[in-house]
XYZ file of C-alpha atoms in Angstrom:
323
model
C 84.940 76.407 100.214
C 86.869 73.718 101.389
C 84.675 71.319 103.235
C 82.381 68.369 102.789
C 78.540 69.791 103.755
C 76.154 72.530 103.257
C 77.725 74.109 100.185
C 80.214 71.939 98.568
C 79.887 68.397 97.883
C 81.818 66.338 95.777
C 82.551 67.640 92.489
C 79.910 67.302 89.826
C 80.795 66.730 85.936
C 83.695 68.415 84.545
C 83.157 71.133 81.975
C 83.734 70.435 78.144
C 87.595 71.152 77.047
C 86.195 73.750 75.498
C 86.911 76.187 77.500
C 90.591 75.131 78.196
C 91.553 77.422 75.598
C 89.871 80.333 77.034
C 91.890 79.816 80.218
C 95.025 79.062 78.473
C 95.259 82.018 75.943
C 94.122 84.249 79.075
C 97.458 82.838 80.339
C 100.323 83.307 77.511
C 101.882 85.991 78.579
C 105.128 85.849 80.171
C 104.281 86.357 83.377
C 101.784 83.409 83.790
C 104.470 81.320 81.781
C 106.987 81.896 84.161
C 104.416 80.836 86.803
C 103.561 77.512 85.238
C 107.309 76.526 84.877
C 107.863 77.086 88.529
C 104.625 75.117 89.151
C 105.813 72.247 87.024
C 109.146 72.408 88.671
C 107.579 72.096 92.250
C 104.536 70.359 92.091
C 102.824 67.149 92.802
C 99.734 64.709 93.091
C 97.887 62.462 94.683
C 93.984 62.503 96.670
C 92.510 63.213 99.616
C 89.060 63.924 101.014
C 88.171 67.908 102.806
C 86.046 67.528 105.952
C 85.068 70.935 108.008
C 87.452 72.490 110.779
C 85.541 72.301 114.147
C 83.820 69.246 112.949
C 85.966 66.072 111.635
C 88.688 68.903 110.344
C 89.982 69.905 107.046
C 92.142 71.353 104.908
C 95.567 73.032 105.375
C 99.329 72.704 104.207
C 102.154 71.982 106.298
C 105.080 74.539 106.058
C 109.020 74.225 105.630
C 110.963 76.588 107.272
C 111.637 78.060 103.921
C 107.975 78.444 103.457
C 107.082 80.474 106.597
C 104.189 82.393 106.246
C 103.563 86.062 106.388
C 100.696 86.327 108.793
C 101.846 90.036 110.031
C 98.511 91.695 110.986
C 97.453 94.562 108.615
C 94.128 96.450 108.647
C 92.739 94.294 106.351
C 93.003 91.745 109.624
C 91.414 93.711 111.928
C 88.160 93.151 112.984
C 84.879 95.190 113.382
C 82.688 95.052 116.301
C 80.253 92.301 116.301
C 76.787 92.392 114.976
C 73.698 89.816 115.334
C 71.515 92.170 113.216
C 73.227 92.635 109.928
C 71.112 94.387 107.020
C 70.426 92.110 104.459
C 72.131 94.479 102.233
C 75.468 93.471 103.381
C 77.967 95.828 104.798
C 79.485 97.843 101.899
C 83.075 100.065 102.108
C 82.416 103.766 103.771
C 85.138 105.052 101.414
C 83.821 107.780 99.107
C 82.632 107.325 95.838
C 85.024 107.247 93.200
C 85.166 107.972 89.369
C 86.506 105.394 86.668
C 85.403 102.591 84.457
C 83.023 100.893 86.809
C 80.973 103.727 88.140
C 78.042 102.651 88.631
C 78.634 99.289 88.423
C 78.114 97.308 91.640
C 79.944 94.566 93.048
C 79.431 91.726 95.701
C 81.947 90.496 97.616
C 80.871 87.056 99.361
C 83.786 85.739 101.968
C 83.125 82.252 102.792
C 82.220 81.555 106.040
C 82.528 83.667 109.114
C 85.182 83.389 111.551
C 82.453 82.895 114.271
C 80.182 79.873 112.988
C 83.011 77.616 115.391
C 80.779 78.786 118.276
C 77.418 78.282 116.741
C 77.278 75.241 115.446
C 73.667 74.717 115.905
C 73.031 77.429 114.134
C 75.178 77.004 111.324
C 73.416 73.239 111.309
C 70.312 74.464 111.056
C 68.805 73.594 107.181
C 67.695 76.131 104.397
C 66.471 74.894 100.983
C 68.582 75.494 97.623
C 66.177 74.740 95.199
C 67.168 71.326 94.741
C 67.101 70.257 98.072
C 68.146 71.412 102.058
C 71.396 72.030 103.054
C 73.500 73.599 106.168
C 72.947 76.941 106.785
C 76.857 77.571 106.330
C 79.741 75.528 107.466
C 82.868 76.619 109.722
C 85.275 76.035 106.223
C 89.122 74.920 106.883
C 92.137 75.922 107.691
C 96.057 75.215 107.006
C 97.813 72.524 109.194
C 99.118 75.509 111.085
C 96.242 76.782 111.995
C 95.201 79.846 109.387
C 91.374 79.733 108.748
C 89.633 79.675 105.492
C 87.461 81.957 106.945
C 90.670 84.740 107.830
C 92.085 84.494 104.415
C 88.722 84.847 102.599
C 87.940 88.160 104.561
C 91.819 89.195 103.625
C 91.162 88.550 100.008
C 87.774 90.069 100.203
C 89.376 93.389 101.989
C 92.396 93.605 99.484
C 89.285 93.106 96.268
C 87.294 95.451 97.620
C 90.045 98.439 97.710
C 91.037 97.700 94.034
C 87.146 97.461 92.552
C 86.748 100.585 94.303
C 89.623 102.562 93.043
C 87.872 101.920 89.819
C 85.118 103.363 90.600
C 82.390 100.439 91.242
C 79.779 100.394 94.081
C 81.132 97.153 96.351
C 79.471 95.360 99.054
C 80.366 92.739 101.544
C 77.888 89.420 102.384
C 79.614 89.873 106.117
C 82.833 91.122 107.523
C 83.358 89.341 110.418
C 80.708 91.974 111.700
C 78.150 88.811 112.704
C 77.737 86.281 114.794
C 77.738 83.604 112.586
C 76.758 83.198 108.779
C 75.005 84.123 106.949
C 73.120 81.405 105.621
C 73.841 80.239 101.935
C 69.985 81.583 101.160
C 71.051 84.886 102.417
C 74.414 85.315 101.094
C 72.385 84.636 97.440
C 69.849 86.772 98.386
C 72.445 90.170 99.469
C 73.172 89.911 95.526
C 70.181 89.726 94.139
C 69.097 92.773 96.129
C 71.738 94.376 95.690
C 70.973 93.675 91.848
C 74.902 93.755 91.530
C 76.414 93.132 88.059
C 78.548 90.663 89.397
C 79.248 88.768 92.587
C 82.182 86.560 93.574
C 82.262 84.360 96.421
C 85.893 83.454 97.662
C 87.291 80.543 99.194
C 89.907 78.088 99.492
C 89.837 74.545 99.526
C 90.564 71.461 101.444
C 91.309 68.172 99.218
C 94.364 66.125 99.618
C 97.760 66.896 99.733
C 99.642 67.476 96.550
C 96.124 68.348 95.156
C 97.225 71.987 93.921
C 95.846 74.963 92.283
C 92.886 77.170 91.701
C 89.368 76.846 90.263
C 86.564 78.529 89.449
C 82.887 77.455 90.210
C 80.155 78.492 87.591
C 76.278 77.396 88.227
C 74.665 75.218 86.009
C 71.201 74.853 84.444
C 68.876 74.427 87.541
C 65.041 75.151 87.404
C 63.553 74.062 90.629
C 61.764 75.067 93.557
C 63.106 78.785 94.220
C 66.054 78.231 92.117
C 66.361 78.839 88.406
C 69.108 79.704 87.136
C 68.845 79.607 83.786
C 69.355 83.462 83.085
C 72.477 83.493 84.113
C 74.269 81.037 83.860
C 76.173 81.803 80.052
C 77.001 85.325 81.584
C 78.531 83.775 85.039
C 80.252 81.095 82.734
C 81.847 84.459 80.754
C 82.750 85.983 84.716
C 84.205 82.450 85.457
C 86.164 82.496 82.278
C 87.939 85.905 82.789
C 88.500 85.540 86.336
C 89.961 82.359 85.940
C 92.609 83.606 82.826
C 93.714 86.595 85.022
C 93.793 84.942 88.083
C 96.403 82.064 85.701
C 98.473 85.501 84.345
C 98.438 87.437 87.975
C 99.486 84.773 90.306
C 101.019 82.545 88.265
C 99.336 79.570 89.748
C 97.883 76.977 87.392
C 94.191 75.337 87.212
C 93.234 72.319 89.814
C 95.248 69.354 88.955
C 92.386 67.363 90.831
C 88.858 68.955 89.116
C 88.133 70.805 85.886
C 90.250 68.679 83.352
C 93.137 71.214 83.877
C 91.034 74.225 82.559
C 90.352 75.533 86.372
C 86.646 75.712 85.795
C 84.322 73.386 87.277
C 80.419 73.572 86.485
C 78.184 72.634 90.052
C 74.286 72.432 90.380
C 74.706 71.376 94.778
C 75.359 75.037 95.854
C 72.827 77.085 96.947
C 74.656 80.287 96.768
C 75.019 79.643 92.773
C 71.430 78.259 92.382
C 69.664 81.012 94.524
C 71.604 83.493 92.014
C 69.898 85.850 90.142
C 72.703 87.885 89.120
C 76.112 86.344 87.565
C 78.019 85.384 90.177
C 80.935 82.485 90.345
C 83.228 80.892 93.203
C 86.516 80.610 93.446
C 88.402 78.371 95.016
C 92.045 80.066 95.555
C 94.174 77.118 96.327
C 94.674 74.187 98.470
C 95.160 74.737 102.399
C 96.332 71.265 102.760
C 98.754 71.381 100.518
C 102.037 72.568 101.639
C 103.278 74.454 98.540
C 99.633 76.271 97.817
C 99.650 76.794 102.025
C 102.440 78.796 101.702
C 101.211 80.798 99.271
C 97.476 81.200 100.698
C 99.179 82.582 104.241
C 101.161 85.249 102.185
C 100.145 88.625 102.179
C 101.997 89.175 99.189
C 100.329 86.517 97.321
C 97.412 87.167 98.755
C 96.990 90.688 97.254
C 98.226 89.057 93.906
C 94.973 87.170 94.209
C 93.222 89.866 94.778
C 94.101 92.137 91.594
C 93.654 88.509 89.758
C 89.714 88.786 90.400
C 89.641 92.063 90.238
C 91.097 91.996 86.678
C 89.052 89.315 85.745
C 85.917 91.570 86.985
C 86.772 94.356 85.538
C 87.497 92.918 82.228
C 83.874 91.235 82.716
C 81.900 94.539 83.441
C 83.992 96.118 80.516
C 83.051 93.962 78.277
C-alpha cells in the first residue's frame, strides 16, 4: 500500500497490546526465532514519509552488491493480454478444481494497484466514496530505489498465493491481474469480494515509509457504520484472519512486526480505507515490508522470499478457514 492518497493515510490508533501475544506465540518456534535474531542483528530505525511513484515518488530500498536482487522473470511475471472490460467477478485461476481442506471455500486475492494506473492518472484520480468520505479511485503504489514496483511484486505474491490456496483445494479469485487498464477502483476491488461472497479476502502490498522503518503489518478494519459502509459484522472475524496471518507470516519468513506502527505486534487497526470499510466479508491487508528500506528491499525483490511470503498468508488462511 505504500503511498500517501486514496487508500492509505497516515496510520490511525494502534491496537491494544493485547494482541501482541497472539503474534508472538504464533512466532516461538525455531524458525521465526532464528529470524528475529538475524533481524535484531541487522536492523535499524528512524522516519520517513511514503508519497506515490509517478506522482511526488515513494518507497523503495537501495541495494548493496551483496543484496542484489533476484528479479529473473518466471511465469508468475508474465503478463496477460490487456483488458478494459474486466467482469466484476475478478479473474479467477483456470486450473482445475482440486480436493483438500478448503474445498469449497473461496478465496480473494486483491494485488494492490495495477501496473498500468502510471498511464491513467486521471482516471485513477477520479473520486469514489468509502463510506466515510471520497477518496482516489486507486493510486500508482511505490517502488524500490531500483526501480521494482509495488504493483510487480504484489501480482508475484498474489500468483505464488494463489497456486498454494489452490493446491488445497479452495475456489481463488483475482481483483485484477495486470489484465486491465488501470484499477480497479477501491469500491470495486471491495465489491469483487463481496460478490464473490468469499470466506476470506487478502489484499497485498508493500509499503513506503522511511528508511530503516522495517517489517511487516497487517491491516484489520475497524468499527465503521456510515453511508454504504458498515462494517461491523466483520470486523472480530477479519481481526481473527489478521491475527493468523500475521503469526505465520512472523514463523514463515522470519521477518518481525513494523518497528514504525502497531506497537511491535504487526497489526494495525484503520477506519480511512475503503477496501476494508466497503467489506462485507473478512478481509485484511498486508503490508509485506518496506521498499525503501534497503534490508526489507532486498528481501521484497527476492523470489525466494517472495514465495516464503506467500506460504506465510497462505498458512495464515488456511489456519483461518480451518478453524
Amino acid at each position: 500500500m505504500s503511498y500517501v492518497g486514496p487508500d492509505f493515510d497516515p496510520p490511525q490508533p494502534r491496537r491494544p497490546r493485547r494482541r501482541l501475544l497472539t503474534v508472538a506465540l504464533a512466532a516461538l518456534v525455531p524458525g521465526a526465532l532464528l529470524g528475529w535474531l538475524v533481524y535484531e542483528a541487522v536492523g535499524g530505525s528512524d522516519g520517513g514519509p511514503d508519497s506515490p511513484v509517478g506522482a511526488s515518488s515513494a518507497s523503495g530500498g537501495l541495494f548493496t552488491p551483496a543484496e542484489s536482487p533476484d528479479e529473473s522473470p518466471t511465469d508468475d511475471d508474465k503478463k496477460p493480454s490487456p483488458s478494459a472490460t474486466p467482469s466484476l467477478t475478478g479473474p479467477t485461476s483456470s486450473a482445475p478444481a482440486a480436493t483438500g481442506p478448503l474445498k469449497g471455500k473461496v478465496v480473494v486475492i486483491d494485488p494492490g494497484h495495477n501496473p498500468n494506473n502510471f498511464q491513467h492518472t486521471a482516471d485513477i484520480n477520479r473520486k469514489v466514496n468509502i463510506g466515510t468520505g471520497w477518496k482516489e479511485c486507486d493510486t500508482t503504489g511505490t517502488s524500490t530505489n531500483s526501480g521494482y514496483t509495488e504493483a510487480k511484486f504484489t501480482l508475484d505474491v498474489a500468483h505464488r498465493l494463489r497456486t498454494l490456496l489452490e493446491k488445497q483445494g479452495a475456489t481463488v479469485k483475482l481483483t485484477q491481474d495486470g489484465d486491465r487498464t488501470f484499477g480497479p477502483c477501491i469500491d470495486e476491488r471491495a465489491s469483487i469480494g463481496n460478490k464473490a461472497d468469499a470466506d476470506a479476502v487478502v489484499s497485498i502490498h508493500a509499503d513506503g515509509a522511511g528508511a530503516g522503518q522495517r517489517g511487516f503489518h497487517v491491516i484489520l478494519p475497524g468499527k465503521v457504520k456510515a453511508g454504504s459502509a458498515d462494517t461491523g459484522p466483520i470486523v472480530a472475524s477479519s481481526a481473527e484472519l489478521g491475527e493468523r496471518i500475521a503469526g505465520n507470516f512472523v514463523r514463515v519468513t522470519g521477518s518481525a512486526p513494523s518497528n514504525y506502527v502497531g506497537d511491535g505486534t504487526g497489526l494495525v487497526t484503520r477506519k480511512d480505507l475503503g477496501g476494508l470499510n466497503l467489506s462485507t466479508v473478512p478481509k485484511v491487508f498486508i503490508e509485506c515490508g518496506n521498499m525503501r528500506d534497503t534490508k526489507d528491499a532486498a528481501q521484497l525483490t527476492s523470489g525466494a522470499w517472495r514465495q516464503k511470503a506467500a506460504q506465510g498468508i497462505s498458512e495464515g488462511i488456511v489456519s483461518f478457514l480451518r478453524g
